[in-house]
PDB file of C-alpha atoms in Angstrom:
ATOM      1  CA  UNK A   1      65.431  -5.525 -55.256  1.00 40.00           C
ATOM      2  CA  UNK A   2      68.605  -4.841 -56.870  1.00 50.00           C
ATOM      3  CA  UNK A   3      71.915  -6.983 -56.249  1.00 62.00           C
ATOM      4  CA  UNK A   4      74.295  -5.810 -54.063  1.00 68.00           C
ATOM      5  CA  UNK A   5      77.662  -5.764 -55.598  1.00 72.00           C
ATOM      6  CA  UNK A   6      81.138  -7.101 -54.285  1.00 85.00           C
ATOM      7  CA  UNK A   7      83.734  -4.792 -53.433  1.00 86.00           C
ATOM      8  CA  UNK A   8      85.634  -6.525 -56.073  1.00 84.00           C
ATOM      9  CA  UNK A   9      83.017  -5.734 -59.004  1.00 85.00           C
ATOM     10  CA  UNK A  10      83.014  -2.307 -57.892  1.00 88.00           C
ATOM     11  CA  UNK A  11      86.434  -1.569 -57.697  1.00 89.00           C
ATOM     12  CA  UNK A  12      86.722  -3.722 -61.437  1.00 87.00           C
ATOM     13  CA  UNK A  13      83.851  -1.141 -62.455  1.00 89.00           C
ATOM     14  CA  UNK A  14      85.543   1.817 -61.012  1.00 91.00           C
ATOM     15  CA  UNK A  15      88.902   1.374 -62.940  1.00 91.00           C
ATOM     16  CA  UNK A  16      86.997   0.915 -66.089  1.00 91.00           C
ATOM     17  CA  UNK A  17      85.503   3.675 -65.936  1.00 93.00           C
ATOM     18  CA  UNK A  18      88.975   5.710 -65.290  1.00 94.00           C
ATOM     19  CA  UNK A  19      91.020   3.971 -67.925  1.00 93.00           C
ATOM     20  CA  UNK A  20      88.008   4.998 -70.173  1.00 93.00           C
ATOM     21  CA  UNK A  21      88.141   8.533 -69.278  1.00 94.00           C
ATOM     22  CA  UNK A  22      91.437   8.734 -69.408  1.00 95.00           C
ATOM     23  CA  UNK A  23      91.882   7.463 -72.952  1.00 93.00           C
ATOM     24  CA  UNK A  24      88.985   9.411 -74.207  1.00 93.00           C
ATOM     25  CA  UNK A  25      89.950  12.679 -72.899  1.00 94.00           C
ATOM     26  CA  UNK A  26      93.680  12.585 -72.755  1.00 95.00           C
ATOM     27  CA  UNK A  27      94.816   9.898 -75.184  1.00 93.00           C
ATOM     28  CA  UNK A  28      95.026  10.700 -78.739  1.00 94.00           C
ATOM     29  CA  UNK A  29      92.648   9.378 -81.480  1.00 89.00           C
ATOM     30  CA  UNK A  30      95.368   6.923 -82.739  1.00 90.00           C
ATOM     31  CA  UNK A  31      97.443   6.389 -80.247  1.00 95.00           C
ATOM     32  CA  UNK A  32      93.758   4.772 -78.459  1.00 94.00           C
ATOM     33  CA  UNK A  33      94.015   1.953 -80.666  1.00 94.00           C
ATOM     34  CA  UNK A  34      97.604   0.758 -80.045  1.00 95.00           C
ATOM     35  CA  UNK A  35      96.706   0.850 -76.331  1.00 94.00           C
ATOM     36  CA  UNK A  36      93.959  -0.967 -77.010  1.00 94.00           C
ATOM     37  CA  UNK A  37      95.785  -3.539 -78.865  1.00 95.00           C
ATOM     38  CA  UNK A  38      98.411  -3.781 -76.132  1.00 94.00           C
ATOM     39  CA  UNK A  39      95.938  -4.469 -73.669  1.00 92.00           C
ATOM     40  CA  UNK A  40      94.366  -7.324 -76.152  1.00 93.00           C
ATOM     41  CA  UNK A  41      97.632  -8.995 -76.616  1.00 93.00           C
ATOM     42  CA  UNK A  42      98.283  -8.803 -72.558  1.00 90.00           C
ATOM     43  CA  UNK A  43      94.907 -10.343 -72.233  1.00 89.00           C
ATOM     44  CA  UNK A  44      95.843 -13.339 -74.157  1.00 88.00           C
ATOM     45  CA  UNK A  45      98.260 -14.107 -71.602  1.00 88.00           C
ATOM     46  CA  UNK A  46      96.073 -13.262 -69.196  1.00 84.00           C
ATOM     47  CA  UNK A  47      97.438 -16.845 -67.251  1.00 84.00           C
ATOM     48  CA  UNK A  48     100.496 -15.033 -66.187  1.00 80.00           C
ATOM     49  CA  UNK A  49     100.890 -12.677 -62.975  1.00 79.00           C
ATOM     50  CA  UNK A  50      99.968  -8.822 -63.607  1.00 75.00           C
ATOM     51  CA  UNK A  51      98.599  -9.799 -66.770  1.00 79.00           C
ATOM     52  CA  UNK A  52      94.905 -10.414 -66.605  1.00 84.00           C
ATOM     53  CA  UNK A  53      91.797 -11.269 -68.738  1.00 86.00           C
ATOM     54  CA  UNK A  54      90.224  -8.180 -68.080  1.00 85.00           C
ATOM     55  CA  UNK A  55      92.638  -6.858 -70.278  1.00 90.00           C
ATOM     56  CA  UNK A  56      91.339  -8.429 -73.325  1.00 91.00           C
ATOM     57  CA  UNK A  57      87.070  -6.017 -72.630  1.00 91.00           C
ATOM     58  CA  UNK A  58      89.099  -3.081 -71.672  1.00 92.00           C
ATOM     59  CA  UNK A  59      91.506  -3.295 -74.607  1.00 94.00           C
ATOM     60  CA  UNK A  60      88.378  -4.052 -77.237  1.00 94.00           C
ATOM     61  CA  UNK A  61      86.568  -0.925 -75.708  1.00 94.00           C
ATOM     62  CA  UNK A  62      89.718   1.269 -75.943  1.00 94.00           C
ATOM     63  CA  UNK A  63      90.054   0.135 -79.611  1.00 95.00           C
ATOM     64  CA  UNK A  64      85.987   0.923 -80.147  1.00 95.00           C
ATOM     65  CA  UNK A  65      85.702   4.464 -78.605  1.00 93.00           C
ATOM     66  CA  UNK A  66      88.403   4.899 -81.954  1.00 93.00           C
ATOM     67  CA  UNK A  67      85.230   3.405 -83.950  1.00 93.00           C
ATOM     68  CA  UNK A  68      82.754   5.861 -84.751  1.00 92.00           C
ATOM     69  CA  UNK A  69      79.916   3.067 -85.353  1.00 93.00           C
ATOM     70  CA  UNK A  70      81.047   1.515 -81.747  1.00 94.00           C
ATOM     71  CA  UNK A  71      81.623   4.932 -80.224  1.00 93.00           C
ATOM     72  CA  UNK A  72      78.009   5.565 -78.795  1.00 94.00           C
ATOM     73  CA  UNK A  73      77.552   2.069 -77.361  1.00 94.00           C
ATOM     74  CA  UNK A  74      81.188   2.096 -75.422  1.00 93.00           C
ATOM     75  CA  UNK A  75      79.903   5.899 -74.247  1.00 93.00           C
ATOM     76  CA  UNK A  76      76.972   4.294 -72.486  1.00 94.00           C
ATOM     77  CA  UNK A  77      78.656   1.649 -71.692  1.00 93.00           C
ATOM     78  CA  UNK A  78      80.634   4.313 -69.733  1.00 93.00           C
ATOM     79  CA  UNK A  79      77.690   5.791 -68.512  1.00 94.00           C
ATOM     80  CA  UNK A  80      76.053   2.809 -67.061  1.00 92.00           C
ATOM     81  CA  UNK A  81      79.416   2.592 -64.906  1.00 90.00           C
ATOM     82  CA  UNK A  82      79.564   5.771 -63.594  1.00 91.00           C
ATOM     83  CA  UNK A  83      75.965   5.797 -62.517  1.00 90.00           C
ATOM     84  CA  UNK A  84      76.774   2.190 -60.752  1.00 86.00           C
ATOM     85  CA  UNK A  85      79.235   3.326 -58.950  1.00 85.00           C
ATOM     86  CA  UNK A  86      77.714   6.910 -57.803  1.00 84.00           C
ATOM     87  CA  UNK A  87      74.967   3.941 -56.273  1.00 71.00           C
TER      88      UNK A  87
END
């Protein structure tokens, strides 16, 4: 029987998987990885309000999808979500 999920986990699942999107269809190649770093550094501080620890997977998966080696596993990674949250 699967898990059922919090509203919290989905909703952390569901902007994931648009921040993803976003970057890979609208964001330019380069561009990708200075968000990406952006969202690392915020991460760091992720103690302070706004800023958040969940900045430092999202910011490491913006920077990969730049990656071709990492590109694949961040697009199922981005799979996986969407089909969790069409559950």
């Amino acid at each position: 029987m699967a898990k059922e999920q919090s509203n919290l986990q989905r909703q952390a699942k569901a902007f994931s998987y648009r921040v993803l999107v976003w970057a890979k269809t609208k964001v330019p190649t380069g561009l990708r990885s200075v968000v990406g770093v952006v969202f690392v550094v915020g991460g760091a501080f992720g103690f302070l309000p706004i800023l958040g620890f969940w900045m430092l997977p999202l910011g490491l998966a913006l920077i990969a999808l730049d990656l071709p080696p990492t590109r694949k596993i961040i697009e199922r990674w981005m799979e996986r979500l969407e089909t969790d949250l069409d559950a």
